[in-house]
mmCIF file of C-alpha atoms in Angstrom:
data_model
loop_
_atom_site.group_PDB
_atom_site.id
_atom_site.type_symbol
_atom_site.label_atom_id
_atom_site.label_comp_id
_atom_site.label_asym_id
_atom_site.label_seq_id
_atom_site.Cartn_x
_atom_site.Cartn_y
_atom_site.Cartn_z
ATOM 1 C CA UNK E 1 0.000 0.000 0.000
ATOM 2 C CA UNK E 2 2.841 2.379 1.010
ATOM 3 C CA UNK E 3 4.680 1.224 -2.206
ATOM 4 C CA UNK E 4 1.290 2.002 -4.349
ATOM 5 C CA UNK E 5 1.594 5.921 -2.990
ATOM 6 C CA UNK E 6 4.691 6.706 -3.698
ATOM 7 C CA UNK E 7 4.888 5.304 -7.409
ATOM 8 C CA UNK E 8 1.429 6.900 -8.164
ATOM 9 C CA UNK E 9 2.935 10.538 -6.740
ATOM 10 C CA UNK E 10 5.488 9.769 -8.675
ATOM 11 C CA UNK E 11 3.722 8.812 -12.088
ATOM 12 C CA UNK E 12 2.396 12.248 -11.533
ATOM 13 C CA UNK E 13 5.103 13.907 -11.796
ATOM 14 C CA UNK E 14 7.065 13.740 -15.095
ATOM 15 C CA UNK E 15 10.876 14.252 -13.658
ATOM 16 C CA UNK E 16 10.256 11.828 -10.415
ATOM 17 C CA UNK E 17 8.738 9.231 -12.461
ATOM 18 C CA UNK E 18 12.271 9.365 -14.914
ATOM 19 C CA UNK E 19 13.982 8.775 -11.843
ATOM 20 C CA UNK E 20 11.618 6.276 -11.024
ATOM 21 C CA UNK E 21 12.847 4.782 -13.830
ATOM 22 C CA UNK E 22 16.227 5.411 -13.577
ATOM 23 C CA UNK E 23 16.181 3.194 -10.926
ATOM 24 C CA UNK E 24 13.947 0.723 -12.208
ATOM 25 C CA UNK E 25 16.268 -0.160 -15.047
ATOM 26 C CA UNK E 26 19.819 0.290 -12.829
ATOM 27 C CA UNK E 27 21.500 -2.735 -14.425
ATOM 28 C CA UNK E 28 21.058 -1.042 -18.052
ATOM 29 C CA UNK E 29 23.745 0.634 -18.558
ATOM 30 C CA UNK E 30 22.853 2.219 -22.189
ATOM 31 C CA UNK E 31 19.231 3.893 -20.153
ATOM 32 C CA UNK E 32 21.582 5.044 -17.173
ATOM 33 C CA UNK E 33 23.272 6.873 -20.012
ATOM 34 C CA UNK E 34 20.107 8.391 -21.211
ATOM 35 C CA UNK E 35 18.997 9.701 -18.164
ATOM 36 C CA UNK E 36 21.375 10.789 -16.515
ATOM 37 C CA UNK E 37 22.150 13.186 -19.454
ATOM 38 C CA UNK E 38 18.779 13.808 -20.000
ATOM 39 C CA UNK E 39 18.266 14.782 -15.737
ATOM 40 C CA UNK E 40 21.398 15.780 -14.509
ATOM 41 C CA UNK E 41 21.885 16.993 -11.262
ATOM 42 C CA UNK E 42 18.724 15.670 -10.301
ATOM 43 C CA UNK E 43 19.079 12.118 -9.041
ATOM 44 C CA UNK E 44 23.481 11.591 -9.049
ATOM 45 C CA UNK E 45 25.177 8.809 -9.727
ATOM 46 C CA UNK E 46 28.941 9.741 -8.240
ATOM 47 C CA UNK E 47 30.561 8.113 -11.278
ATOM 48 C CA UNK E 48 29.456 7.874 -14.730
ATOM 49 C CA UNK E 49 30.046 4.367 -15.456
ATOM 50 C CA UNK E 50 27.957 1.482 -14.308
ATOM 51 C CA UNK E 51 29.830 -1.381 -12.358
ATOM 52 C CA UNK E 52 28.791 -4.196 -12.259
ATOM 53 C CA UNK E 53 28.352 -4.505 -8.361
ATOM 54 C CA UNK E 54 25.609 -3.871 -6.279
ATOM 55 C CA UNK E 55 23.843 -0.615 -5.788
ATOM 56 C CA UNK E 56 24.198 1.749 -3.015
ATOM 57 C CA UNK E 57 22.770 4.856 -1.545
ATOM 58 C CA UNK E 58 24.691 7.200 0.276
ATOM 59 C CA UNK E 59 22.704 9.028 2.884
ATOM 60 C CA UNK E 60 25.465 11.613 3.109
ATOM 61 C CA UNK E 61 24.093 14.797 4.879
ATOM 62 C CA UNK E 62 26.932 17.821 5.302
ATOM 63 C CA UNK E 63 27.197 20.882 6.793
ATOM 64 C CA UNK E 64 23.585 20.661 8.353
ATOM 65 C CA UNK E 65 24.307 23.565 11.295
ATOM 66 C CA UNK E 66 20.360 24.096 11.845
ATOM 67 C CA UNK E 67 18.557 20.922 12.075
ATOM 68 C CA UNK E 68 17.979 19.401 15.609
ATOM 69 C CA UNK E 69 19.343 15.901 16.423
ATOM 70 C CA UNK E 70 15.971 13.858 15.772
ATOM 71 C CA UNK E 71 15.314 16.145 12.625
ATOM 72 C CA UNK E 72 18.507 14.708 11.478
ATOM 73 C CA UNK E 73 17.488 11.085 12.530
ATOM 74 C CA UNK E 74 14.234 11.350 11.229
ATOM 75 C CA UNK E 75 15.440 12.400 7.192
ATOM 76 C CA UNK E 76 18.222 9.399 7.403
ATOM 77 C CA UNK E 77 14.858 7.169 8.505
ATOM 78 C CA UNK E 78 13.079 8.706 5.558
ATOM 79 C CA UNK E 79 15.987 8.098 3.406
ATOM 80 C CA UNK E 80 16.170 4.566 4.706
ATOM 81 C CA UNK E 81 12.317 3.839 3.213
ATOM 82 C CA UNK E 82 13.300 5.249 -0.113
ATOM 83 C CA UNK E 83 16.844 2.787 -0.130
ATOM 84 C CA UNK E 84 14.829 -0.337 1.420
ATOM 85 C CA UNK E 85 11.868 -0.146 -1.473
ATOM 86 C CA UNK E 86 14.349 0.095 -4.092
ATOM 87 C CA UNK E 87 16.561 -2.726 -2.532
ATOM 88 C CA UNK E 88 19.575 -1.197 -2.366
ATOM 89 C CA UNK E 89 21.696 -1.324 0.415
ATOM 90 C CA UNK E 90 22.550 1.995 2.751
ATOM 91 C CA UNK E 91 25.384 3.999 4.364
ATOM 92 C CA UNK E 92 24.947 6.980 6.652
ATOM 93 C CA UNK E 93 27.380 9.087 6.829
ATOM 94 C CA UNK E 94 26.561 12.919 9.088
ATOM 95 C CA UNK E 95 29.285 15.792 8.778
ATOM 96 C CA UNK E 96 29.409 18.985 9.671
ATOM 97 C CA UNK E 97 26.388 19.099 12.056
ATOM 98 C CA UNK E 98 25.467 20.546 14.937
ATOM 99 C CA UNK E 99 26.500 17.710 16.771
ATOM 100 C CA UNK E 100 30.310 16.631 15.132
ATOM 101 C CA UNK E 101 33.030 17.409 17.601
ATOM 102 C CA UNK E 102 35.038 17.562 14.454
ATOM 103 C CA UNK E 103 33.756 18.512 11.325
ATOM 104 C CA UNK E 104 35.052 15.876 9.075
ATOM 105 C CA UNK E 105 33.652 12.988 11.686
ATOM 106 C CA UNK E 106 30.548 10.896 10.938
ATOM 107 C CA UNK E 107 28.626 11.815 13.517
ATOM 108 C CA UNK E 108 25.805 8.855 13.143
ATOM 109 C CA UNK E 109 28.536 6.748 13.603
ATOM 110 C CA UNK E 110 28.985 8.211 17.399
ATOM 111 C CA UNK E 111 25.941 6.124 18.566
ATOM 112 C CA UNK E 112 25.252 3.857 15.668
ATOM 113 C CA UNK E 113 26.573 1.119 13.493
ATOM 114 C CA UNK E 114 26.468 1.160 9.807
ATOM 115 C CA UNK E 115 24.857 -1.299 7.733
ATOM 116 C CA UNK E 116 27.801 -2.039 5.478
ATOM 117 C CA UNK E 117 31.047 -3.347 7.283
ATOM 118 C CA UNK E 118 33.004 -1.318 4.524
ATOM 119 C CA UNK E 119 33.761 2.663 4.823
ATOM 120 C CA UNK E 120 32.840 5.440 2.753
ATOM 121 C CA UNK E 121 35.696 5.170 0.600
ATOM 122 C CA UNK E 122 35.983 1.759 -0.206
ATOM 123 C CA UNK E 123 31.967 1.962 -1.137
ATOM 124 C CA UNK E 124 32.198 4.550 -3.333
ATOM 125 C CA UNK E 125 34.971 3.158 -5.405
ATOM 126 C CA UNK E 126 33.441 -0.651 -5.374
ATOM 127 C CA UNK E 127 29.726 0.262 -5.795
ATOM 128 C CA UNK E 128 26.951 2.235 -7.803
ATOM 129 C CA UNK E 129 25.963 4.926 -5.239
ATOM 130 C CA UNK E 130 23.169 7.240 -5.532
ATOM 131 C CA UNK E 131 23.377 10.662 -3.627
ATOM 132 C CA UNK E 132 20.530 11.559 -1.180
ATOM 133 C CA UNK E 133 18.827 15.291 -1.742
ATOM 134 C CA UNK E 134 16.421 16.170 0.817
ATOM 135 C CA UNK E 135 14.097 16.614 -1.862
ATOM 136 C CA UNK E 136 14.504 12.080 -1.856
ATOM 137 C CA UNK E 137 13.398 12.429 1.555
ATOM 138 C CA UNK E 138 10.268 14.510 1.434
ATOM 139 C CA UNK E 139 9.163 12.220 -1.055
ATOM 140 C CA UNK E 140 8.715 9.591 0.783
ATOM 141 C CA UNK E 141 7.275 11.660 3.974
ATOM 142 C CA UNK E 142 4.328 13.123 1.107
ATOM 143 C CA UNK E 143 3.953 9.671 0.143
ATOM 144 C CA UNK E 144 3.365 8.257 3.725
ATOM 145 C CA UNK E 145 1.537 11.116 5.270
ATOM 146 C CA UNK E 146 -0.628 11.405 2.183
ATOM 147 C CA UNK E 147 -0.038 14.904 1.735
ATOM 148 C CA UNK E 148 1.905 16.244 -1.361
ATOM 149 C CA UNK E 149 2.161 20.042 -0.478
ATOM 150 C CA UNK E 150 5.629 20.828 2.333
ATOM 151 C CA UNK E 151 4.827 19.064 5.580
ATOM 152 C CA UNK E 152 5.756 20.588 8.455
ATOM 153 C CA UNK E 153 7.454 18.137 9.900
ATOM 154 C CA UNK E 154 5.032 17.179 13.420
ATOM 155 C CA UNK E 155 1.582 16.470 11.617
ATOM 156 C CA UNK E 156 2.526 12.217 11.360
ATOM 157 C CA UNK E 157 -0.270 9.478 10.415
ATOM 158 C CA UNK E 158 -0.162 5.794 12.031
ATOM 159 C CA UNK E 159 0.875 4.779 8.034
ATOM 160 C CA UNK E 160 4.215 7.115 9.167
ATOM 161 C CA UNK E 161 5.117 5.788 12.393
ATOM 162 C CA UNK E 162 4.717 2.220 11.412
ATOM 163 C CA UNK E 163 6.788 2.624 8.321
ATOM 164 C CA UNK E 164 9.623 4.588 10.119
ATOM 165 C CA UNK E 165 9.299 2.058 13.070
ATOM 166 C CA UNK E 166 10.156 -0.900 10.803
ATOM 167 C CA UNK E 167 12.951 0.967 9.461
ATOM 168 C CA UNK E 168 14.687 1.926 12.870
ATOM 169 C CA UNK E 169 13.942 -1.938 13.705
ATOM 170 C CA UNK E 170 15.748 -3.122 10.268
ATOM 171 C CA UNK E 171 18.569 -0.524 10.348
ATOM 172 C CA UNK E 172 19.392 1.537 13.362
ATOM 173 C CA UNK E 173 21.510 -0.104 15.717
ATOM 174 C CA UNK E 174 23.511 0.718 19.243
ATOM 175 C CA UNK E 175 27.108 0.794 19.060
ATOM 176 C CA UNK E 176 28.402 -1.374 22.034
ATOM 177 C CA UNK E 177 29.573 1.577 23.793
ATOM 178 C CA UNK E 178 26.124 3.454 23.661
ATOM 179 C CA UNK E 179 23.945 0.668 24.191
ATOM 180 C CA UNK E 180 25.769 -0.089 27.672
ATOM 181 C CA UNK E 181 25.743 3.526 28.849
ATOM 182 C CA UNK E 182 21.604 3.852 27.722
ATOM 183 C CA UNK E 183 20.920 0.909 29.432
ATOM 184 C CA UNK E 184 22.653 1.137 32.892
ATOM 185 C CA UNK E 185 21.642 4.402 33.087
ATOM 186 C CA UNK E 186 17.184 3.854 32.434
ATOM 187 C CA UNK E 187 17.862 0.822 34.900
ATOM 188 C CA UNK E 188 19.178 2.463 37.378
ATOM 189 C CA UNK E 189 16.428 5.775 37.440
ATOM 190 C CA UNK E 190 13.181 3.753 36.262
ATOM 191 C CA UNK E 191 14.444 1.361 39.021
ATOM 192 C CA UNK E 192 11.618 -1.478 37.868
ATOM 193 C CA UNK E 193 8.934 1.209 38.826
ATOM 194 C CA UNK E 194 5.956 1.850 36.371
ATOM 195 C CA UNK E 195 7.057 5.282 34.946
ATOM 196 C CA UNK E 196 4.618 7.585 32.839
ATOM 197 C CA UNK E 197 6.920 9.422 30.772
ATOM 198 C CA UNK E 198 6.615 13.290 30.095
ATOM 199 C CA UNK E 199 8.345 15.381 27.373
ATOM 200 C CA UNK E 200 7.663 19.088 27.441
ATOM 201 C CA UNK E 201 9.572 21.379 25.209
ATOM 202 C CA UNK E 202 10.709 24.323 26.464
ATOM 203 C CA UNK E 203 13.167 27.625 25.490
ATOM 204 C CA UNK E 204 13.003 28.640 21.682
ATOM 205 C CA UNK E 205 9.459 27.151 21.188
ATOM 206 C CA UNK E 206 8.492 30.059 22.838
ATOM 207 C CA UNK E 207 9.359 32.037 19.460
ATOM 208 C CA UNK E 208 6.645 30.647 17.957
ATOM 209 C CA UNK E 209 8.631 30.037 14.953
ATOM 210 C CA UNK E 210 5.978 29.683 12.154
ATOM 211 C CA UNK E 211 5.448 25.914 11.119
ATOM 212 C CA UNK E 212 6.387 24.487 15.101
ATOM 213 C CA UNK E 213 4.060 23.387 17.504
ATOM 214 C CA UNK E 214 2.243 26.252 19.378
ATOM 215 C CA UNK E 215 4.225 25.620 23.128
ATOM 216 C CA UNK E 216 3.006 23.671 25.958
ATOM 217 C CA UNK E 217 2.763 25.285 29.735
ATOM 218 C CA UNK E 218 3.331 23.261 32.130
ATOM 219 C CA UNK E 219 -0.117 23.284 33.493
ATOM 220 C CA UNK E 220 -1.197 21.970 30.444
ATOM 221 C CA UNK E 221 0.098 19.084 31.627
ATOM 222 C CA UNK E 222 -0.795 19.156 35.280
ATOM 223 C CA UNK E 223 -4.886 18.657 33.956
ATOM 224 C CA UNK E 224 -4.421 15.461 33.017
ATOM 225 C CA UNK E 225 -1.490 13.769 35.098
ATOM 226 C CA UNK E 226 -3.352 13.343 38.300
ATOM 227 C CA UNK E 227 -6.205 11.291 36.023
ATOM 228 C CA UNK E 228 -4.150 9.236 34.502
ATOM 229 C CA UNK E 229 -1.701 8.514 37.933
ATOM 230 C CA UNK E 230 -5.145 6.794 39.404
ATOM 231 C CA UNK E 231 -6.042 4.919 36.076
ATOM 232 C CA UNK E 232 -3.413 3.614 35.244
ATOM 233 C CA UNK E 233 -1.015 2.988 38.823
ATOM 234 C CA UNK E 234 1.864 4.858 37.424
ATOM 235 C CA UNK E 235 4.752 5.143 40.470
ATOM 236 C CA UNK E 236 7.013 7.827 39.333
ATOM 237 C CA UNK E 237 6.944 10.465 36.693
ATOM 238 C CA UNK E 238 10.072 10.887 34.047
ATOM 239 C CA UNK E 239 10.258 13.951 32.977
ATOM 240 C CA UNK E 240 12.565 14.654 30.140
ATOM 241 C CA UNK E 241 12.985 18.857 29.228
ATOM 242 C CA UNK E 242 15.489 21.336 27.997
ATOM 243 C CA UNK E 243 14.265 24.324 30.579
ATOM 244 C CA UNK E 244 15.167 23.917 34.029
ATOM 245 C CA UNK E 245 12.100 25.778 34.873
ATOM 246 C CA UNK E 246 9.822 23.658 33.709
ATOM 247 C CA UNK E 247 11.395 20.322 35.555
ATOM 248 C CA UNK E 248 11.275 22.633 38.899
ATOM 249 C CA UNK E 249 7.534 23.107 38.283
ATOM 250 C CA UNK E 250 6.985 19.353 37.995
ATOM 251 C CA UNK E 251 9.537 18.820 41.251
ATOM 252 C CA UNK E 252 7.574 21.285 43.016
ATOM 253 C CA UNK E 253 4.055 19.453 42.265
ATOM 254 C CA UNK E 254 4.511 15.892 42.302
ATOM 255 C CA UNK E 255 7.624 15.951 44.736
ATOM 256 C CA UNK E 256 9.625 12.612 44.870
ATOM 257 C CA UNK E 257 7.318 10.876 42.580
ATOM 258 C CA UNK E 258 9.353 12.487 39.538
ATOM 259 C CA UNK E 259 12.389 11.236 37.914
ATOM 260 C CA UNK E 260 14.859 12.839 36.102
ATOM 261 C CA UNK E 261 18.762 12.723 34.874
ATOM 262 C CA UNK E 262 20.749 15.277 36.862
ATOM 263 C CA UNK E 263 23.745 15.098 34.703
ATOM 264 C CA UNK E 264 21.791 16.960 31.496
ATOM 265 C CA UNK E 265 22.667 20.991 30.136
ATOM 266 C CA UNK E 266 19.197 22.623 30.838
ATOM 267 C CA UNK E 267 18.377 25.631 29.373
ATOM 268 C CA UNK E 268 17.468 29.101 31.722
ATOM 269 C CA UNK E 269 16.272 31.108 28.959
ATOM 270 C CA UNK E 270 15.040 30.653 25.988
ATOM 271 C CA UNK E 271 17.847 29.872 23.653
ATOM 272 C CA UNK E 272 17.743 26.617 22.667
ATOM 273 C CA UNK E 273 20.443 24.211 23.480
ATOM 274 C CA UNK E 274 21.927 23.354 20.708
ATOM 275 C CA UNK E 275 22.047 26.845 19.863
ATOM 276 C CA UNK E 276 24.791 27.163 23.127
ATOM 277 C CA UNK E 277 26.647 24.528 21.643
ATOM 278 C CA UNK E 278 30.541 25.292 21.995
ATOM 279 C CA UNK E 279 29.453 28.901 23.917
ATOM 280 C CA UNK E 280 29.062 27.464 27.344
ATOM 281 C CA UNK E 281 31.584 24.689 27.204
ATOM 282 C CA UNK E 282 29.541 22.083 25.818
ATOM 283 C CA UNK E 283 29.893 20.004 22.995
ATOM 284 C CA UNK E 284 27.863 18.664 20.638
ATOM 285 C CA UNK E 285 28.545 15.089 21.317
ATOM 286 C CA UNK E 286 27.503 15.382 24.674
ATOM 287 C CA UNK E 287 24.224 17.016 24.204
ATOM 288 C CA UNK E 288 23.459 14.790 21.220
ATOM 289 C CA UNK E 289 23.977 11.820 23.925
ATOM 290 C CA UNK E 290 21.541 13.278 26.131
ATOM 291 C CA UNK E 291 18.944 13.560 24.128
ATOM 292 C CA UNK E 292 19.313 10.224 22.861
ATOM 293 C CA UNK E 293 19.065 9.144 26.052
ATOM 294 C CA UNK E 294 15.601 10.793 27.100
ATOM 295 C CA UNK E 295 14.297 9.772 23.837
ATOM 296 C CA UNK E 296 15.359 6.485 24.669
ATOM 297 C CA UNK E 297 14.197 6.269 28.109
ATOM 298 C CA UNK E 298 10.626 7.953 26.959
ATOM 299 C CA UNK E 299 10.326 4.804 24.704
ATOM 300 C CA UNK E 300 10.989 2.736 27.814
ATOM 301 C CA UNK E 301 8.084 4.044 29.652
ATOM 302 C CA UNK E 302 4.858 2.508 30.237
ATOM 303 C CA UNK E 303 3.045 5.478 29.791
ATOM 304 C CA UNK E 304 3.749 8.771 27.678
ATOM 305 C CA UNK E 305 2.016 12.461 27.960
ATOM 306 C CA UNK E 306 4.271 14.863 25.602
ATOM 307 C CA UNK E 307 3.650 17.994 23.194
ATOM 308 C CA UNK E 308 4.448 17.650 19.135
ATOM 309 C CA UNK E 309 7.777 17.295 19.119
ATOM 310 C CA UNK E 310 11.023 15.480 17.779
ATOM 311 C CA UNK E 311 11.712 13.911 20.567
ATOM 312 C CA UNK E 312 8.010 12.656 21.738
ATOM 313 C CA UNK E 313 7.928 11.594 17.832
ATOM 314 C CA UNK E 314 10.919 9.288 17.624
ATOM 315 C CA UNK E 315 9.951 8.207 21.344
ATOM 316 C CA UNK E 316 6.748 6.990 19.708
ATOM 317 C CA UNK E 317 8.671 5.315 16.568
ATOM 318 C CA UNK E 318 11.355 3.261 18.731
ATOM 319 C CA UNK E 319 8.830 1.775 21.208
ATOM 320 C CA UNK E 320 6.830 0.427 17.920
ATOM 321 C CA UNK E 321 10.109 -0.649 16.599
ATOM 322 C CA UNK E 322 10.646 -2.842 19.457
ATOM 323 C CA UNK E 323 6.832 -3.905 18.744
ATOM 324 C CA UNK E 324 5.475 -2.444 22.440
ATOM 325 C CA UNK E 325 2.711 -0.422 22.354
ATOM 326 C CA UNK E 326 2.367 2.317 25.908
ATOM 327 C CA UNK E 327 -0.181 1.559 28.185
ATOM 328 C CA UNK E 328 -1.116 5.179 27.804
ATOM 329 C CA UNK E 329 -0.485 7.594 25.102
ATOM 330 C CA UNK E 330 -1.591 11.163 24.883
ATOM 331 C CA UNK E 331 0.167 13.586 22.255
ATOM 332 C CA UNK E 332 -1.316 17.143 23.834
ATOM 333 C CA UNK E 333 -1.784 19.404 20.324
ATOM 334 C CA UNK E 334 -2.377 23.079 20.555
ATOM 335 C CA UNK E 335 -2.310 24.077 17.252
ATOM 336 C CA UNK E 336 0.984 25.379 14.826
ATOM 337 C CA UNK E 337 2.084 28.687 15.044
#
């Protein structure tokens, strides 16, 4: 069904369905030739000779210094639909980010392993390799969410989450290293207790930068918690936020029933965090491993309450990844600014 979508957006579109194509015929070497003259630019082959090897596609994003960590995640997921429906086999490779504690690094490979036991050179040189765009991305996020105008990027269908779930079950996988140090650490706070867990997202949301999620008080919150504590026998309260005043409020009501990780850059203001990346001694690895880890430990919760966000969204993905559904679910949704 997902398939169906994106090849009738496609056939709708004259240049997408030519690279439809393209790739439909990517062991004919005389309509490569064709093509790729006739679309240039459009959907790259790094050489112009076919080999006679398999195919691969580079999800090779550069010099992103905007996007947040799970924005990141969430386009190399995309990318990973669009590489696993056309059978080809994929290698991530992040520089230049936000979070690279040296440019040239590849970040993803920080926190995850690749797919391929190869690197990036030795691909490139054995293998056909396609080029991701973003443009490959949003495709495939029109095509799931069935909407072909820009998404913004929070609206998500059930068709999405399920789709990006299988591929973070198929593909994304813990280095040793970080898969230790996320699961010592949710043992020891969640402690075997039953643990609703709450995102809230604090500092620049309160721009109301046009396209994001109108932002959540914490209040907003507070209306439905003590409900859903009785209903459902949660025993402590995780609360994962980038605004110190927000986790105080949540201290302040519900005492020694929340939960939290002490060792976490919180924002006072509202300038985002990654935005004080390398201005207040922090680094980006660091704050990319923290986030990770709430993320994380929000999919290890038997409950979640959050606000349209990156986080809450991927939270949502990896527990239906591991094919665990929460107890209780509530995405709170005030409108877009």
């Amino acid at each position: 069904m997902l398939i169906k979508r994106i090849e009738q957006m496609i056939k709708r579109n004259r240049i997408l369905y030519g690279i439809g194509m393209l790739i439909k015929y990517r062991n004919d070497d005389a309509y490569y030739n064709r093509i790729l003259n006739r679309i240039p630019g459009y959907f790259q082959l790094l050489s112009n000779t076919i080999k006679p090897t398999k195919t691969v596609y580079l999800i090779d994003i550069a010099d992103d210094t905007v996007a947040g960590f799970f924005a990141i995640m969430r386009t190399i997921l995309s990318s990973m639909y669009l590489a696993d429906s056309l059978e080809m086999k994929i290698y991530v490779r992040v520089t230049g980010s936000l979070y690279n504690m040296a440019p040239e690094d590849n970040m993803y490979e920080y926190f995850f392993l690749q797919t391929m036991e190869e690197n990036y050179e030795s691909i490139t040189q054995k293998y056909n390799c396609f080029k991701f765009e973003r443009k490959h991305s949003q495709v495939v996020d029109n095509a799931l969410l069935g909407n072909y105008s820009i998404v913004n990027g929070y609206d998500i269908t059930q068709d999405y989450i399920s789709a990006m779930a299988k591929m973070y079950a198929k593909y994304i996988k813990f280095n040793e290293k970080t898969e230790l140090e996320l699961n010592e650490n949710i043992d020891r706070l969640i402690n075997g207790k039953k643990v609703l867990g709450i995102h809230i997202r604090g500092t620049d949301f309160a721009k109301a930068f046009k396209g994001h999620p109108i932002q959540l008080r914490a209040e907003d919150y507070f209306e439905l918690i003590d409900s859903i504590l009785v209903e459902y026998g949660f025993e402590k309260i995780f609360v994962a936020t980038d605004e110190n005043g927000l986790l105080d409020k949540f201290k302040n009501k519900y005492l020694d029933m929340v939960i939290a990780y002490e060792d976490v850059y919180r924002s006072e203001n509202n300038r985002s965090i990654h935005s004080q990346i390398n201005s207040k001694g922090l680094n980006g690895y660091q704050i990319a491993k923290e986030v990770l880890r709430d993320m994380y430990t929000l999919a290890s919760c038997n409950g979640l309450l959050a606000g349209k966000s990156q986080v809450s969204l991927m939270a949502i993905i990896c527990k239906e990844s591991k094919d665990k559904r929460y107890e209780y679910i509530k995405v709170i949704d005030k409108g877009t600014n």
